[in-house]
Short mmCIF file of C-alpha atoms in Angstrom, two decimals:
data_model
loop_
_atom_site.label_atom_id
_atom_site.label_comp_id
_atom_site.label_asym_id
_atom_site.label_seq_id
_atom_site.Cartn_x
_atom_site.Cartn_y
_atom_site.Cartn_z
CA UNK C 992 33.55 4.75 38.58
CA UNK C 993 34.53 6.97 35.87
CA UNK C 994 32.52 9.71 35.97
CA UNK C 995 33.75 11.98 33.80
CA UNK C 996 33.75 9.33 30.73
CA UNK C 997 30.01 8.43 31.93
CA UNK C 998 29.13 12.32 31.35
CA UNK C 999 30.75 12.67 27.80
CA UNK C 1000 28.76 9.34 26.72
CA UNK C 1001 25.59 10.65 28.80
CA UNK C 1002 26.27 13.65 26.47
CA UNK C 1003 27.08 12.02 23.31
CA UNK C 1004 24.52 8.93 22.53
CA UNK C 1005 21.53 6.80 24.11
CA UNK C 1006 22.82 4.29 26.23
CA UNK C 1007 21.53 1.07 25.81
CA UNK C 1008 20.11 -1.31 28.49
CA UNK C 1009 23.45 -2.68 29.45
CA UNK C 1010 25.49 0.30 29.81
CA UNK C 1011 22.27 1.91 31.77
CA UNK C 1012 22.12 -1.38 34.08
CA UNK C 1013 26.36 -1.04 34.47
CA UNK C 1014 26.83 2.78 34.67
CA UNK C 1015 24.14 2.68 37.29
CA UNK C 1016 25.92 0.21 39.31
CA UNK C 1017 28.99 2.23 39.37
CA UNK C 1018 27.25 4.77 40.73
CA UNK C 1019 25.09 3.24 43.21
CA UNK C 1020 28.59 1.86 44.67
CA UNK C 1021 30.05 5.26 44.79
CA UNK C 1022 26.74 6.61 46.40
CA UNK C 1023 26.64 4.28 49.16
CA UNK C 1024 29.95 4.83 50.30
CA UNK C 1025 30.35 8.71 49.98
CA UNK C 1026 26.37 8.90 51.46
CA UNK C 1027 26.53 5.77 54.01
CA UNK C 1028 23.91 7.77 56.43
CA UNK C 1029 21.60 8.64 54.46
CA UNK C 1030 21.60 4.53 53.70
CA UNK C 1031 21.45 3.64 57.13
CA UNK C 1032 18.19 5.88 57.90
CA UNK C 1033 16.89 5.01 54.57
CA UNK C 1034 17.50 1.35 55.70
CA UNK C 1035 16.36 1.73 59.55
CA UNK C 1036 13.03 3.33 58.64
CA UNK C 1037 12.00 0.79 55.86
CA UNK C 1038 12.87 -1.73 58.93
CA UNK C 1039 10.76 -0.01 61.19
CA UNK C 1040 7.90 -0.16 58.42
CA UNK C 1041 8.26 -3.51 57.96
CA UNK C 1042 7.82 -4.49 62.06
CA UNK C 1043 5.09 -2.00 61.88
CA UNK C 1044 3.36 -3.41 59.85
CA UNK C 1045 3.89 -7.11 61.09
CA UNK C 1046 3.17 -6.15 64.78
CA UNK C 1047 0.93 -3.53 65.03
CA UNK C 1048 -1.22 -2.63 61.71
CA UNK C 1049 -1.64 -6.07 60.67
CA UNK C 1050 -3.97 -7.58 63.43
CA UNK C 1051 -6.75 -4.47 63.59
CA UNK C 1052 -6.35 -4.56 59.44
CA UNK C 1053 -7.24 -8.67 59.75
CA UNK C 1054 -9.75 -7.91 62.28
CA UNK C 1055 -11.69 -5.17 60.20
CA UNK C 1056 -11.97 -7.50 57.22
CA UNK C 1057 -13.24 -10.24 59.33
CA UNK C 1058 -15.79 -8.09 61.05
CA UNK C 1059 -16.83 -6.81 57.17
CA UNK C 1060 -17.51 -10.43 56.09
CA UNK C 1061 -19.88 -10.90 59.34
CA UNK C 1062 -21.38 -7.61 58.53
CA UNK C 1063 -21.75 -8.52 54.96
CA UNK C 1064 -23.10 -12.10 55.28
CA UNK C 1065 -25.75 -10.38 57.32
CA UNK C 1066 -24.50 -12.33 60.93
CA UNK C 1067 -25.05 -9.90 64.14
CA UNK C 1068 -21.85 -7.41 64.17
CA UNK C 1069 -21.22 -5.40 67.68
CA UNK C 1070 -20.97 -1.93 66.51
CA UNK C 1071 -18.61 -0.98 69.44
CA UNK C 1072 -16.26 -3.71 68.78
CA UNK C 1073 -16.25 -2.58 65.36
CA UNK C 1074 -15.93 1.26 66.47
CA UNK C 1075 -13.45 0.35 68.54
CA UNK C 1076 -11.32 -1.93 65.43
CA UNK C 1077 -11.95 0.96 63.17
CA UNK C 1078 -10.41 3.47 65.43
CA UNK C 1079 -7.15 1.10 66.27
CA UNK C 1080 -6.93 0.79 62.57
CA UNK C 1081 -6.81 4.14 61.80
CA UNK C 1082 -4.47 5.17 63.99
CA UNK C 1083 -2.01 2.75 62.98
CA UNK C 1084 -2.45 3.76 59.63
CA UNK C 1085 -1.62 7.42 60.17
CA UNK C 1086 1.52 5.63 61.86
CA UNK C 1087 1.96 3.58 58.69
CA UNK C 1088 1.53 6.80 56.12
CA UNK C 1089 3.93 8.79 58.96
CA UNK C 1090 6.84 6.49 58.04
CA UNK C 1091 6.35 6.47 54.06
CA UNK C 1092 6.40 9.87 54.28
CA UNK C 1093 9.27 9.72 55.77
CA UNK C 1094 10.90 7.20 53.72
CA UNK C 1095 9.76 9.18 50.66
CA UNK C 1096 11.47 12.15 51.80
CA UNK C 1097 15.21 10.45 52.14
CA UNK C 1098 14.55 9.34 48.78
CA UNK C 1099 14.14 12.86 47.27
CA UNK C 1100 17.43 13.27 48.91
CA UNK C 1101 18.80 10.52 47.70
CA UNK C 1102 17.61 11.04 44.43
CA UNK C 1103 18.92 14.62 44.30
CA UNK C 1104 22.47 13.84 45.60
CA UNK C 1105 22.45 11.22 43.12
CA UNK C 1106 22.01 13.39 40.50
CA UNK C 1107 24.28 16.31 41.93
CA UNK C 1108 27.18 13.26 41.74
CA UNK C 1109 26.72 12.06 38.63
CA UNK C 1110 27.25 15.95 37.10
CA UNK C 1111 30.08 16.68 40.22
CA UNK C 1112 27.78 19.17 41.95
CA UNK C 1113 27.47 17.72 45.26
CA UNK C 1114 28.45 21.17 46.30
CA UNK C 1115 25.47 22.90 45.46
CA UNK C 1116 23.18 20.26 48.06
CA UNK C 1117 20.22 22.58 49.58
CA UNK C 1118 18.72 20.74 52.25
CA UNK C 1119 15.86 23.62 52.42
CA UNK C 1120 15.31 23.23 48.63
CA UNK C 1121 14.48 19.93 48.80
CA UNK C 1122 12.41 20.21 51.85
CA UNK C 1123 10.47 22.72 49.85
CA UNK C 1124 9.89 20.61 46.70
CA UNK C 1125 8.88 17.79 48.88
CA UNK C 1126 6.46 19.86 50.84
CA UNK C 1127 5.06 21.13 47.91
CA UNK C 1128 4.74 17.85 46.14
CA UNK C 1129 3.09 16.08 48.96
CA UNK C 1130 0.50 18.70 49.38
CA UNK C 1131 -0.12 17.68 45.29
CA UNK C 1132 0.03 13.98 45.90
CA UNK C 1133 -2.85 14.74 48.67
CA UNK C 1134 -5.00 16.38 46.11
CA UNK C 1135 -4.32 13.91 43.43
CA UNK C 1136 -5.22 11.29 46.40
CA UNK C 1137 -8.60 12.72 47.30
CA UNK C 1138 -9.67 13.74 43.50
CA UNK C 1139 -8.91 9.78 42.85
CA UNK C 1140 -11.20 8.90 45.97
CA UNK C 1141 -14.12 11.08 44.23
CA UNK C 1142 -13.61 9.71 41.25
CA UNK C 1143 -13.79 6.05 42.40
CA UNK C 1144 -17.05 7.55 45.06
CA UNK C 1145 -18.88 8.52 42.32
CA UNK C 1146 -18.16 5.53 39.92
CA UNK C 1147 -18.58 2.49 42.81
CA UNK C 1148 -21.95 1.73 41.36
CA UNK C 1149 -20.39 0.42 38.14
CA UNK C 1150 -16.56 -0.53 38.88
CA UNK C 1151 -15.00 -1.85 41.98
CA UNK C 1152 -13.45 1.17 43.65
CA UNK C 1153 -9.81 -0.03 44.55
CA UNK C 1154 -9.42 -1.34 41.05
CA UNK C 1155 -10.43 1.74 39.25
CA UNK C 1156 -8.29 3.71 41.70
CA UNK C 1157 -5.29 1.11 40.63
CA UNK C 1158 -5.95 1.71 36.83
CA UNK C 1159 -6.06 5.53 37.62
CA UNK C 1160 -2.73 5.36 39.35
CA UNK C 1161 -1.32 3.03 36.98
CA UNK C 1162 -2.03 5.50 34.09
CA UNK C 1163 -0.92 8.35 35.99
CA UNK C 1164 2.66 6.24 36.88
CA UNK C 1165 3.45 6.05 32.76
CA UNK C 1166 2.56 9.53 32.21
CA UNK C 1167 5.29 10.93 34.53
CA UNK C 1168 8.14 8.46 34.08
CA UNK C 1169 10.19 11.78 33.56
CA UNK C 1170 8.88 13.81 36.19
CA UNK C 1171 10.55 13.24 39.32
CA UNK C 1172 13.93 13.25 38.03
CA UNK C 1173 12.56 16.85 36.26
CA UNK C 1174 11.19 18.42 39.50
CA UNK C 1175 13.92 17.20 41.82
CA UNK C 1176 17.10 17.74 39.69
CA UNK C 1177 16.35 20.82 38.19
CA UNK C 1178 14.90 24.25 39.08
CA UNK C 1179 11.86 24.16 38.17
CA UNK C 1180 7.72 23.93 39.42
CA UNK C 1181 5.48 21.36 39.11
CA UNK C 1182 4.12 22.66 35.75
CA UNK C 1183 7.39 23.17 34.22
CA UNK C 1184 8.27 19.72 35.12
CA UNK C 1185 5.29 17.86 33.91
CA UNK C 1186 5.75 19.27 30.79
CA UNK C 1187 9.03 18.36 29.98
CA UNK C 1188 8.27 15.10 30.91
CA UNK C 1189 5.63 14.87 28.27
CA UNK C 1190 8.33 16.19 26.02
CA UNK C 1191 10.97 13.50 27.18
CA UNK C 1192 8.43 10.83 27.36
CA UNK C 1193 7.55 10.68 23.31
CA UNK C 1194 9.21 7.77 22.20
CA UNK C 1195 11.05 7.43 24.89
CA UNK C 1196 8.88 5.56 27.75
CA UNK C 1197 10.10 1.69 27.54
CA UNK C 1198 13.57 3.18 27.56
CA UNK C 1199 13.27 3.89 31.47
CA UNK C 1200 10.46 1.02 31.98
CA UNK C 1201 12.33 -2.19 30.84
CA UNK C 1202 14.94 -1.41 33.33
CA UNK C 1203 12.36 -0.60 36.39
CA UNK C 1204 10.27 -3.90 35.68
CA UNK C 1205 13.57 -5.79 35.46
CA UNK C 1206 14.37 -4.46 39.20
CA UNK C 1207 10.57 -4.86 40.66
CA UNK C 1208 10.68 -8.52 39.13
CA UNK C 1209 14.21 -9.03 40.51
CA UNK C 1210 13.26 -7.70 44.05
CA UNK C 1211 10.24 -9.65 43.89
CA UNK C 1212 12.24 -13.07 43.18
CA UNK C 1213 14.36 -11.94 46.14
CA UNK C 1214 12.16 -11.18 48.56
CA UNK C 1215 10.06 -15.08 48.02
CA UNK C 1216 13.24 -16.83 48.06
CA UNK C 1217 14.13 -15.30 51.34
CA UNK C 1218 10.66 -15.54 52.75
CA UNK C 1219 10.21 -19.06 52.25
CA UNK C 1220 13.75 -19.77 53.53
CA UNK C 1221 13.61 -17.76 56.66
CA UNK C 1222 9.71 -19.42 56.57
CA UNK C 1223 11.41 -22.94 57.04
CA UNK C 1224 14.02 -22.59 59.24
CA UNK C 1225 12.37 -20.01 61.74
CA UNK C 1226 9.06 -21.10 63.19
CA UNK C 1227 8.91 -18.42 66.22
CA UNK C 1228 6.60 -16.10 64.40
CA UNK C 1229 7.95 -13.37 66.48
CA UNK C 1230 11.31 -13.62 65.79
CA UNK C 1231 9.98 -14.31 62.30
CA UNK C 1232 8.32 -11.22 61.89
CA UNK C 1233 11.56 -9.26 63.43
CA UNK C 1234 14.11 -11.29 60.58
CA UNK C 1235 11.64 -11.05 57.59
CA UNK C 1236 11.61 -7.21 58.57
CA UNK C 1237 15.13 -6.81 58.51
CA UNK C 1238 16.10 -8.96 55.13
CA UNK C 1239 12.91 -6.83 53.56
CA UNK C 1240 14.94 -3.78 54.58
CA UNK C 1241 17.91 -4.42 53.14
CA UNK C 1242 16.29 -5.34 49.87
CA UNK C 1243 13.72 -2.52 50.11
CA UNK C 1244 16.92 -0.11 50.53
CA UNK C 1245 19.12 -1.67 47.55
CA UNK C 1246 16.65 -2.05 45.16
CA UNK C 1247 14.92 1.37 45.85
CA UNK C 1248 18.56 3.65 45.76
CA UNK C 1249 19.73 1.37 42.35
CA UNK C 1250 16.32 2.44 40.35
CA UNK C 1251 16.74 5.72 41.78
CA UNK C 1252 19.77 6.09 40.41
CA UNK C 1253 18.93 3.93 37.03
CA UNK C 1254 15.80 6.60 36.59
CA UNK C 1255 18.54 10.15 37.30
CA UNK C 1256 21.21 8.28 34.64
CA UNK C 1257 18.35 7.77 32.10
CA UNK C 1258 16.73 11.35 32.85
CA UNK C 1259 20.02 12.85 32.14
CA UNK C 1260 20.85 10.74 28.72
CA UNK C 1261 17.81 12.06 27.96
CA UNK C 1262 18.00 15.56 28.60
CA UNK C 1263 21.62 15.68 27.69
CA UNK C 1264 20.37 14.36 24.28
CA UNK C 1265 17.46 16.73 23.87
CA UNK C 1266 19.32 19.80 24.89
CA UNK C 1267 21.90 18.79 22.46
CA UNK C 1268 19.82 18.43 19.65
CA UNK C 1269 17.75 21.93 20.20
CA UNK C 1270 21.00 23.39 19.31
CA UNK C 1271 21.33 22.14 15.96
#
């Protein structure tokens, strides 16, 4: 991978979807063999996430809906049984939200050694930097979280709550398209970031979501066709649950690193674009 020719053009003109989809794959080869470790532990904990799920968090989950429907139909419900189910439930979902966290933060790294390739800055890697920004961005996500929960509190009476929740986040996902690659690759806050975003967004905001629904689709094809295959041949639901886990891994950790890095080459076109033309 050329990436000295990919800068000029980055520099020069809009890429279109093909160059962004081939570019991108350049890099994402280059990234995972310079940055194999970072794979591996991006890979191993979205393996862990999956078994997790399919062996501890999905039995009390099953267990607490089925107690709901009793409770809802109006049938007799033993509160300490359902205590009890609520308790195991929430505990394995602080284990659940432990591991995305996780997960989330080798992807900031990713993300930002992605983008410190692609302009040959690798060099100037700050482990404590990005520790910061993620720190600081969780603590936001938090708020954003419970100011969601309010919203959809105080508005259950006329909308279902987890779809007005999904709209909210939905309309907050293509409003900050930009942002990430903003906050992460670049010195600057929250504020600073947003904005430009907003800036880099006008006009600009199926150029970086045709790609990303391409990928999602793509990953979603993938991950069927393997789970009805695996689904046929394997009929030990244990060992099921431990293969599934793996393959989803795999996929999880390809799919997630290439629109990473499809997101930092777009960003930079972008802002390579923009900075150019404030200079005229």
């Amino acid at each position: 991978m050329d990436l000295v020719n990919l800068r000029n053009d980055l520099q020069e003109r809009y890429l279109s979807l093909v160059e962004y989809m081939n570019s991108s794959f350049g890099i994402f080869r280059l990234f995972v063999k310079k940055h194999a470790l970072v794979v591996f532990f991006h890979f191993l904990f979205s393996v862990m996430l999956g078994l997790f799920v399919s062996f501890f968090l999905w039995q009390p989950l099953k267990k607490l809906y089925e107690i709901s429907e009793k409770y809802n139909t109006q049938a007799a419900v033993d509160m300490k049984e359902y205590a009890t189910v609520v308790l195991t439930a929430c505990t394995y979902l602080l284990g659940y939200f432990i591991i995305s966290i996780v997960i989330e933060f080798i992807i900031v790294v990713i993300r930002k050694k992605i983008g410190l390739e692609i302009e040959d800055e690798i060099k100037e890697f700050k482990l404590s930097e990005v520790i910061v920004k993620f720190m600081i961005m969780t603590f936001a996500n938090i708020l954003i979280g419970i100011f969601i929960g309010i919203i959809a509190i105080i508005f259950s009476k006329f909308v279902n709550p987890l779809i007005l929740m999904m709209v909210i986040l939905l309309v907050i996902k293509l409003n900050i398209l930009y942002f990430k690659q903003a906050y992460y690759l670049r010195n600057v806050n929250i504020i600073e970031a947003f904005k430009y975003n907003f800036h880099l967004s006008k006009g600009k905001r199926l150029t970086i979501i045709i790609p990303i629904v391409i990928i999602v689709f793509v990953t979603i094809l993938i991950n069927q066709f393997f789970g009805w295959i695996l689904e046929a041949i394997i009929k030990n639901p244990q060992i099921l649950g431990i293969v599934i886990s793996i393959i989803a891994g795999i996929i999880k950790t390809i799919s997630e690193i290439f629109t990473i890095t499809i997101e930092n080459v777009i960003y930079l076109n972008m802002e390579y674009i923009d900075l150019k033309d404030s200079e005229i």
